[in-house]
Tab-separated table of C-alpha atoms in Angstrom:
chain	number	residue	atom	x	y	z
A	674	UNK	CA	72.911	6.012	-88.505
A	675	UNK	CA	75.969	6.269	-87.079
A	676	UNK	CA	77.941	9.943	-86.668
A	677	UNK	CA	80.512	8.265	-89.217
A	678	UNK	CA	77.750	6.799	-91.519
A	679	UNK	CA	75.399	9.673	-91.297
A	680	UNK	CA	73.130	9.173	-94.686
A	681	UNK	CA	74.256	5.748	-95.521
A	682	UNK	CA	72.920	2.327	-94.451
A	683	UNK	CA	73.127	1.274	-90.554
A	684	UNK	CA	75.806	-0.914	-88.967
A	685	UNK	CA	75.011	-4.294	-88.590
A	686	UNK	CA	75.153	-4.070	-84.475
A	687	UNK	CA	72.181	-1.443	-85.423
A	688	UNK	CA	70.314	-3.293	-87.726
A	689	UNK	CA	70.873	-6.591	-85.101
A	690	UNK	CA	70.441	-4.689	-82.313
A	691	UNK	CA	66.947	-3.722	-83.825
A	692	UNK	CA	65.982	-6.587	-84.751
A	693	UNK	CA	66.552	-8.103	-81.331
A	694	UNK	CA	64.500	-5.379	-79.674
A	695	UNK	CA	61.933	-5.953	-81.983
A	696	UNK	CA	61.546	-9.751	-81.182
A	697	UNK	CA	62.008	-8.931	-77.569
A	698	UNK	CA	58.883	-6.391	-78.066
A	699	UNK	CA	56.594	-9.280	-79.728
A	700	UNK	CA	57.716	-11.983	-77.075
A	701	UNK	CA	56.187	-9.954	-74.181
A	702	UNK	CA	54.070	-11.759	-72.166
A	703	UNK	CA	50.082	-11.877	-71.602
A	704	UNK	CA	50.101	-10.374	-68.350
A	705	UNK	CA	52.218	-7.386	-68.915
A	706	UNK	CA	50.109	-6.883	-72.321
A	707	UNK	CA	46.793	-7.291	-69.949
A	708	UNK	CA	48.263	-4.532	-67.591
A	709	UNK	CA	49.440	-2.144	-69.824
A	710	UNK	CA	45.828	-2.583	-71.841
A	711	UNK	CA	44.525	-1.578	-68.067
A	712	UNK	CA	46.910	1.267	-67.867
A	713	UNK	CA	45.872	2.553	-71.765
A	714	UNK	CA	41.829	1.974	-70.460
A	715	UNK	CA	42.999	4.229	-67.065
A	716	UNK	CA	44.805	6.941	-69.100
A	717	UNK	CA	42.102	7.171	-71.817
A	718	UNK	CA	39.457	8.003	-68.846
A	719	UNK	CA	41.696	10.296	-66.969
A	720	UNK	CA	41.902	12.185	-70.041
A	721	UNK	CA	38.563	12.160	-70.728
A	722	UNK	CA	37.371	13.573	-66.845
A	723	UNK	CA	40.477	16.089	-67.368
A	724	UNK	CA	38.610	17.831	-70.721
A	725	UNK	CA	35.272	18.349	-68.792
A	726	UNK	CA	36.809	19.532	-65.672
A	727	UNK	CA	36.970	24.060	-65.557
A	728	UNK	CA	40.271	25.110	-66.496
A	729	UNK	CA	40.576	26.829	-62.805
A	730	UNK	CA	40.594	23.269	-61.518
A	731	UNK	CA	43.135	21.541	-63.267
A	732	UNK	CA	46.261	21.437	-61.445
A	733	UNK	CA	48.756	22.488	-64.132
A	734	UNK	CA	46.978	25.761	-62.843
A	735	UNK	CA	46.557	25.817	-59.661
A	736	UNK	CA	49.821	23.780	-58.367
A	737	UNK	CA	52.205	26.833	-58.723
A	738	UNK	CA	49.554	29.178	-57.330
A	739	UNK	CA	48.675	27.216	-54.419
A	740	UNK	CA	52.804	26.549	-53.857
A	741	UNK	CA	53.285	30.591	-53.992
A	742	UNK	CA	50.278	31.128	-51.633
A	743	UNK	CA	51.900	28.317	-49.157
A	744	UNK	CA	54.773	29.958	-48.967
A	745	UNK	CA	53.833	33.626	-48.441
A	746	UNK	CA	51.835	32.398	-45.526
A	747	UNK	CA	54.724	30.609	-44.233
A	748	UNK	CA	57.049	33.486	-44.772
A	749	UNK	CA	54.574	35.463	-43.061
A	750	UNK	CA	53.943	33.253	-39.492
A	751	UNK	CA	57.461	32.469	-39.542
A	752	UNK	CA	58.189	36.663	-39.391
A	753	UNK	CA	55.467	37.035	-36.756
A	754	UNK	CA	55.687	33.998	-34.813
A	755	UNK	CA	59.560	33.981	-34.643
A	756	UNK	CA	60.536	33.516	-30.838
A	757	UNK	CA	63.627	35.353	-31.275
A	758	UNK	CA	62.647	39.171	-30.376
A	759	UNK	CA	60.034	41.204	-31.324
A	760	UNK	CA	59.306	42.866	-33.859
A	761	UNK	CA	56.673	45.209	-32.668
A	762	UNK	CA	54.840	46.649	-29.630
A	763	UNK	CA	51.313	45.972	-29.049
A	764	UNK	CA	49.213	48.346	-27.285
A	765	UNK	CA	49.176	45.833	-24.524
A	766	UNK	CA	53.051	46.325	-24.539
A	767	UNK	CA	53.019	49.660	-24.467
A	768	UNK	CA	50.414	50.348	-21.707
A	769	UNK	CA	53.098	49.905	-18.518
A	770	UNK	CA	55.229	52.049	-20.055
A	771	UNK	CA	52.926	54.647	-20.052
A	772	UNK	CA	51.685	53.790	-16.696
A	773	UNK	CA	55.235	54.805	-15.214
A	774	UNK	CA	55.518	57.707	-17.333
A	775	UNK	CA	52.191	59.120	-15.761
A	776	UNK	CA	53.529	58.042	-12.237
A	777	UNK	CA	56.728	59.969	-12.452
A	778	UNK	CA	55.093	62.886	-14.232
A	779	UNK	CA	52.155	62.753	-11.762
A	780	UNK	CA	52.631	65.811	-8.887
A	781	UNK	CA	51.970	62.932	-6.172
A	782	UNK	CA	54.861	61.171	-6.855
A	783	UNK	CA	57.558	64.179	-6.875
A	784	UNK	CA	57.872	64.788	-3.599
A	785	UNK	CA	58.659	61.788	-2.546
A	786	UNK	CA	61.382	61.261	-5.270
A	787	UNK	CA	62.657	65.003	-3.896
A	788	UNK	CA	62.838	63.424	-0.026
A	789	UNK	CA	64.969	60.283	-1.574
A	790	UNK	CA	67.519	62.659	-3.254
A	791	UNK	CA	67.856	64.971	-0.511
A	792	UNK	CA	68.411	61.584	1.252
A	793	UNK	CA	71.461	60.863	-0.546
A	794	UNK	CA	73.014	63.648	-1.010
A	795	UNK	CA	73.024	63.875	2.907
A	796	UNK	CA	74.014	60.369	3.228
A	797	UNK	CA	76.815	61.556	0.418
A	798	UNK	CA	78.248	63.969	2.674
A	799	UNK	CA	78.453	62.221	5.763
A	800	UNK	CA	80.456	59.483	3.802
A	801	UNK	CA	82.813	62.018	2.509
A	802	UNK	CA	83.620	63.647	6.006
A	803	UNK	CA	84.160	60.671	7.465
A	804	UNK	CA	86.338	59.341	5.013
A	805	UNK	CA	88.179	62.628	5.460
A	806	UNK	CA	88.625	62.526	9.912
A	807	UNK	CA	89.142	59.044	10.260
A	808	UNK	CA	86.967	58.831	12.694
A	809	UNK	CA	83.132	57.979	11.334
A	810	UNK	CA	80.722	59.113	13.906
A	811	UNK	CA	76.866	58.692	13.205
A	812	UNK	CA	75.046	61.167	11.265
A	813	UNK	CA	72.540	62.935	12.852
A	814	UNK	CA	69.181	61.145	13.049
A	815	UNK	CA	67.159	64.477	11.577
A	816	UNK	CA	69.235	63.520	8.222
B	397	UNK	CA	24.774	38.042	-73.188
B	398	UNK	CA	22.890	35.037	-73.605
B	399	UNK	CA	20.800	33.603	-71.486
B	400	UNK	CA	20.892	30.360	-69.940
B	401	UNK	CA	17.812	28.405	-68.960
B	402	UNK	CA	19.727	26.822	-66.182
B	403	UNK	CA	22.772	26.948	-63.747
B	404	UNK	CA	24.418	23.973	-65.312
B	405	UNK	CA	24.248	25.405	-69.180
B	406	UNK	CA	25.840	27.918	-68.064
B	407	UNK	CA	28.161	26.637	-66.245
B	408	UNK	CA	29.215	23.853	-69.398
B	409	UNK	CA	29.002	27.131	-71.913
B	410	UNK	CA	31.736	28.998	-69.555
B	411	UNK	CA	33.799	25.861	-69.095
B	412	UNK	CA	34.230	25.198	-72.489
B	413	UNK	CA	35.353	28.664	-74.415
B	414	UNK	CA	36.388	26.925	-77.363
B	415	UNK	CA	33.659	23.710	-77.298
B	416	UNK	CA	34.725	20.759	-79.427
B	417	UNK	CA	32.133	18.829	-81.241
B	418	UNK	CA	31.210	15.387	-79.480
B	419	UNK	CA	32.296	13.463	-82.672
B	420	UNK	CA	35.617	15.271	-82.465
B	421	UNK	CA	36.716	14.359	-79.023
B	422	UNK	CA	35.351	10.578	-79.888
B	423	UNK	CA	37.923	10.873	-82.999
B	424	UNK	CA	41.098	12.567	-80.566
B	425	UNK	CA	39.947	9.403	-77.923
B	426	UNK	CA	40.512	6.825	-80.545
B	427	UNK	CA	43.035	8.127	-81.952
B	428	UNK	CA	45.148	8.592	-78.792
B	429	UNK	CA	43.878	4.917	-78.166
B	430	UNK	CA	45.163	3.671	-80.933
B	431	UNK	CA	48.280	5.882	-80.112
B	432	UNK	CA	49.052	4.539	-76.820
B	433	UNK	CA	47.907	0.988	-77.878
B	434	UNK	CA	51.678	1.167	-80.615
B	435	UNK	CA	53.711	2.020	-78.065
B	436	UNK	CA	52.877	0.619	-75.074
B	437	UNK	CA	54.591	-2.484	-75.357
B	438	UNK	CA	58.338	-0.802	-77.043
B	439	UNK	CA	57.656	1.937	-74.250
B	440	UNK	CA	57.798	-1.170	-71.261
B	441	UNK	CA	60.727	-2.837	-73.190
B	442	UNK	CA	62.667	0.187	-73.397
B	443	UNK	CA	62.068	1.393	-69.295
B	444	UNK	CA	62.647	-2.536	-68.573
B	445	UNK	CA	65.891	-2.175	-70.664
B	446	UNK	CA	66.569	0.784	-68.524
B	447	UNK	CA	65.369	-0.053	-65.192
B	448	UNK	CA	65.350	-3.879	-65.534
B	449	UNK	CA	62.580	-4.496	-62.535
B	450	UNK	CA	59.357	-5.188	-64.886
B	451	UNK	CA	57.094	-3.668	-61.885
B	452	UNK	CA	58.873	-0.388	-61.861
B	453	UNK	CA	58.942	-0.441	-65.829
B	454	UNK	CA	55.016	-0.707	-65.652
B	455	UNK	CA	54.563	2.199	-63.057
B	456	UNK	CA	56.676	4.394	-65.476
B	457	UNK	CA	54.859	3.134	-68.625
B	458	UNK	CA	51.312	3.925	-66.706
B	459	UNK	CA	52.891	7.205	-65.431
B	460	UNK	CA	53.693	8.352	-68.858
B	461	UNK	CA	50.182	7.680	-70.101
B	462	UNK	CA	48.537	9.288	-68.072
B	463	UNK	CA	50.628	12.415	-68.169
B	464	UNK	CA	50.167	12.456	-71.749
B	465	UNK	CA	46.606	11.586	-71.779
B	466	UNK	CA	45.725	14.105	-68.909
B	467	UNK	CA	47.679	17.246	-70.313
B	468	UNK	CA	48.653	16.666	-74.052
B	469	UNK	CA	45.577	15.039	-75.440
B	470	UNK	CA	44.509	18.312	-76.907
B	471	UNK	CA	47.549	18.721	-78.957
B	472	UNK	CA	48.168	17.173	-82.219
B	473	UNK	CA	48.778	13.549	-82.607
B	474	UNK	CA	51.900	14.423	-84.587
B	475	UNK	CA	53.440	15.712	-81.301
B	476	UNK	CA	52.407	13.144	-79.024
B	477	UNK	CA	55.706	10.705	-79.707
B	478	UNK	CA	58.368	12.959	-78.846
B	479	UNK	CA	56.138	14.196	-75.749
B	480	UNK	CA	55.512	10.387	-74.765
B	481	UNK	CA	58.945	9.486	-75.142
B	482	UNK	CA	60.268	12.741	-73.202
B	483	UNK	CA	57.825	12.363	-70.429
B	484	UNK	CA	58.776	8.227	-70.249
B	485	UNK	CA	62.797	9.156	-70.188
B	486	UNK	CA	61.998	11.803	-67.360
B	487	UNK	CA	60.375	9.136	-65.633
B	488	UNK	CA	63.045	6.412	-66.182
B	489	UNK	CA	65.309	8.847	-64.818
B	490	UNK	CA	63.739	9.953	-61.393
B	491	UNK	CA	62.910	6.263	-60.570
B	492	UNK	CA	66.917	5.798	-60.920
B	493	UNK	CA	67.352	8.871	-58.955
B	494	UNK	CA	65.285	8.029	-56.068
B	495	UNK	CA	67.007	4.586	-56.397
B	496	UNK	CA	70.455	6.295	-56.050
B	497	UNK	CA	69.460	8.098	-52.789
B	498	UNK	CA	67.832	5.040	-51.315
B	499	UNK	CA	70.723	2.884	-51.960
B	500	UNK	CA	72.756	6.120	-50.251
B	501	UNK	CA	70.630	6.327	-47.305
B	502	UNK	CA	70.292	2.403	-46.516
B	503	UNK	CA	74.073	2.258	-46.641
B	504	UNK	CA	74.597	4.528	-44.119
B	505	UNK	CA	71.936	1.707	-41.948
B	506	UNK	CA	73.220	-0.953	-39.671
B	507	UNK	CA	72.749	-4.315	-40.893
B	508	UNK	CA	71.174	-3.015	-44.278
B	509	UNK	CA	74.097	-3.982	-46.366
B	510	UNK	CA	72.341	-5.883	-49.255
B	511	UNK	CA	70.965	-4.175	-52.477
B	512	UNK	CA	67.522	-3.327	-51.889
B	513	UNK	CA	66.849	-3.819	-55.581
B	514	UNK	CA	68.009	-7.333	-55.135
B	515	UNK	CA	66.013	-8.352	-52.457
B	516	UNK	CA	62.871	-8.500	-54.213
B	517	UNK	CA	63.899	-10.799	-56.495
B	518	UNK	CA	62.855	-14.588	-56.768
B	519	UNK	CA	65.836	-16.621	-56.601
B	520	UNK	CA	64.243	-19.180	-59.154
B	521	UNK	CA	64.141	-16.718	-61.272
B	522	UNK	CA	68.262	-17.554	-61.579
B	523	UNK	CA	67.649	-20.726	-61.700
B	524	UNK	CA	68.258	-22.339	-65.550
B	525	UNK	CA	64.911	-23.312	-68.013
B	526	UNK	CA	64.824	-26.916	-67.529
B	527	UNK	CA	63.058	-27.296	-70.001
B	528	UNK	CA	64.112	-27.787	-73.953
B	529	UNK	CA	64.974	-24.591	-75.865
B	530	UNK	CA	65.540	-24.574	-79.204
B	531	UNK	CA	68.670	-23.570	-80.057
B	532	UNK	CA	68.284	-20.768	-82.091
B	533	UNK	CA	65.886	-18.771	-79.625
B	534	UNK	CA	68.370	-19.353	-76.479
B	535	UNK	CA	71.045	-17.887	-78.899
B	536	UNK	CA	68.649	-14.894	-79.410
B	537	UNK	CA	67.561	-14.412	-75.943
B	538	UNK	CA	71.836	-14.599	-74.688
B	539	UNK	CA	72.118	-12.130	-77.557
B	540	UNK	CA	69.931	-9.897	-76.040
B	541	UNK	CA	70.478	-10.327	-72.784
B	542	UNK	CA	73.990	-9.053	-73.730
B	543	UNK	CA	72.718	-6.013	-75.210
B	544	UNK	CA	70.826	-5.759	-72.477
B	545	UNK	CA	73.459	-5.280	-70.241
B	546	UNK	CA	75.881	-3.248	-72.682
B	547	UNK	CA	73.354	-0.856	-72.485
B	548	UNK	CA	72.483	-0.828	-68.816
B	549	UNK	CA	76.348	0.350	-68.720
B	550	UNK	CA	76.329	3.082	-71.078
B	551	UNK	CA	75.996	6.604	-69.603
B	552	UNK	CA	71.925	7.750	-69.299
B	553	UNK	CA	71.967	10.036	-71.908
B	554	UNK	CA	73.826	8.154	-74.489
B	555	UNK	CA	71.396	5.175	-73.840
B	556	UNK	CA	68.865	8.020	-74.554
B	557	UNK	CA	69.762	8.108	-77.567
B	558	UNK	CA	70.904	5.055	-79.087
B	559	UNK	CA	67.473	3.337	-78.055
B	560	UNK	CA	65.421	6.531	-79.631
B	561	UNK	CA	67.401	6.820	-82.780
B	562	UNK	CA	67.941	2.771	-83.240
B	563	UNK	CA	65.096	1.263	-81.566
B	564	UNK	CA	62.164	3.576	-82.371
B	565	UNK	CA	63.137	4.862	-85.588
B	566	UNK	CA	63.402	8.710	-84.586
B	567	UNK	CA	65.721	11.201	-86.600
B	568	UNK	CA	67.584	13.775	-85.245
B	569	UNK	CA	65.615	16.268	-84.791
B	570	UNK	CA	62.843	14.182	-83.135
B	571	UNK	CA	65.152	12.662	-80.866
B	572	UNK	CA	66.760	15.866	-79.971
B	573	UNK	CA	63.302	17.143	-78.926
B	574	UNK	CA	62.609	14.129	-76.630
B	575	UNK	CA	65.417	14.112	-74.932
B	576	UNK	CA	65.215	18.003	-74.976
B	577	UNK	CA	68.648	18.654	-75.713
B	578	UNK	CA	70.102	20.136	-78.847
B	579	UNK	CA	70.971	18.372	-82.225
B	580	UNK	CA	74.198	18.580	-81.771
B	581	UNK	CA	74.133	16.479	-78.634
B	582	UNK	CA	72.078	14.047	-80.212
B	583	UNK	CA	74.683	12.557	-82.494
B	584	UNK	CA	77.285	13.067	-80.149
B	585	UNK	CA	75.496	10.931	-77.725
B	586	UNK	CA	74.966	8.458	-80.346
B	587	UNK	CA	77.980	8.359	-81.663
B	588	UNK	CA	79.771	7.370	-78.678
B	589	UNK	CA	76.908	5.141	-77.914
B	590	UNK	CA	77.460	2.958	-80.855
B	591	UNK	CA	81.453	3.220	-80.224
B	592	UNK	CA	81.097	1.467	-76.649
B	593	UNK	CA	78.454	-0.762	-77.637
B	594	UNK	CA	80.994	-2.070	-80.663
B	595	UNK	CA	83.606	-2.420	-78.277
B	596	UNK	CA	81.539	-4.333	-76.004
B	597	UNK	CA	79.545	-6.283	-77.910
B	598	UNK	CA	82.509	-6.922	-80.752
B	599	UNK	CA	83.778	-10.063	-79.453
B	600	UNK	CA	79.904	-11.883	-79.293
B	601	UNK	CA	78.728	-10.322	-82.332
């Protein structure tokens, strides 16, 4: 059976080597044949419960399904549940936001913003003329 | 529609589209018993062969059963060789795999230089058969011992083959479709199978 001796009669290292397997096959022992007649018995009932089980609960179908579904959910707590950034705003998020936007946009909060500008630009000027003489005197307390 | 008198008729009508007759599955049972029951014992040989630990021979053996009895019972008994054979070779070869990585992995351990492999063994089981052997069957079992080996050292795939072809009596094409490779490869693989196996074995045989 060789590539050389393709069609014609085996080699005698195959027809030995055969024959050799062969004996080694018959010369197994008691126990082994005892377990393996166990193992036949165990395969013989597995294949028995496997032909009256529903065909939705045999895992040849449900093993990729349930390995897709594992992973999508994985995918999707690791994308939400990622500690680096985020990736949205709540409305919890958003709610200070809009809290300062109504403070600054509210008419009681203007005026005061208007006294703290006027502050510094006074404050502004006084820096520059002194800067200017030399000699810094103190601005006047009604600035 | 029919109707069904109860939950569980129903239920057994749905579950089986196509339903065999009872004397039909009692046939495929006894067939695949009688099936398994032919190769069992060439099946341990051959993963012993491969694997040389009996236990680990007998978990692949038992494996391959029940992957054949659990999803390929249905099919025809003409098919079930190659599929036994193909599912008992992918077996032979993860167990060697998963050896490979655990003998990888305990290396890189302190104090874990022995074979793990080895440890297991009795050390009587070195020990010489006291007892009288006839000389004929010690020539047999040296013989086969040093096939044995020789074939341990042959690449996976050519041992594959040689034991397929040889051993179990498969032809090309049946070969080729339990070892899931193409024709081709088959007698290449066996070619150079029985090349190193002459130039090992040359000088005893």
């Amino acid at each position: 059976m060789d590539e050389d001796t393709q069609g014609l009669a085996p080699s005698a290292l195959e027809t030995r080597s055969r024959a050799l397997f062969q004996d080694s096959v018959d010369a197994v022992d008691m126990r082994v044949r005892s377990r393996l007649t166990q193992a036949r018995h165990a395969a013989l009932d597995a294949a028995a419960v496997s032909s009256r089980r529903p065909w939705f609960l045999r895992t040849r179908v449900w093993t990729p399904a349930v390995g897709v579904t594992a992973a999508a959910v994985l995918g999707v707590a690791l994308f939400f549940g990622s500690p680096i950034g985020h990736h949205g705003m709540s409305a919890a998020d958003m709610q200070p936001n809009l809290e300062d936007l109504d403070m600054v946009a509210s008419g009681d909060g203007s005026v005061d913003a208007l006294d703290m500008l006027q502050e510094d630009l006074d404050f502004y000027d006084f820096a520059d003329k002194a800067a200017n003489s030399g000699s810094p005197t103190s601005p006047s307390p009604a600035a | 529609m029919p109707r069904f008198d109860t939950l569980h008729t129903a239920w057994m009508a749905w579950d089986l589209p196509a339903p065999a007759p009872e004397g039909v599955v009692l046939e495929q049972t006894k067939e695949l018993d009688k099936f398994l029951a032919e190769v069992e014992r060439r099946a341990f040989r051959m993963a012993q062969v491969a694997l040389r630990d009996p236990d680990d021979a007998m978990d692949v053996v038992q494996d391959a059963m029940l992957k054949l009895a659990r999803n390929y019972a249905a099919k025809p008994s003409a098919e079930w060789r190659p599929l036994f054979y193909r599912i008992l070779e992918n077996g032979i070869r993860d167990l060697q795999r998963r050896r490979t990585v655990r003998k990888k992995f305990m290396a890189w351990l302190p104090g874990a230089k022995e074979d793990p492999d080895n440890e297991a063994q009795d050390p009587l089981e070195n020990v010489a058969d006291a007892g009288p052997a006839a000389p004929d069957i010690l020539m047999q079992d040296q013989a086969m011992q040093k096939l044995e080996s020789s074939l341990r050292s042959l690449p996976g795939r050519q041992r594959e083959a040689f034991m397929l072809r040889n051993f179990e009596g498969f032809d090309v094409a049946e070969t080729a479709k339990a070892m899931g490779c193409s024709e081709g490869s088959v007698k290449t693989h066996y070619s150079r199978a029985v090349h190193a196996l002459r130039e090992q074995l040359g000088e005893v045989w």
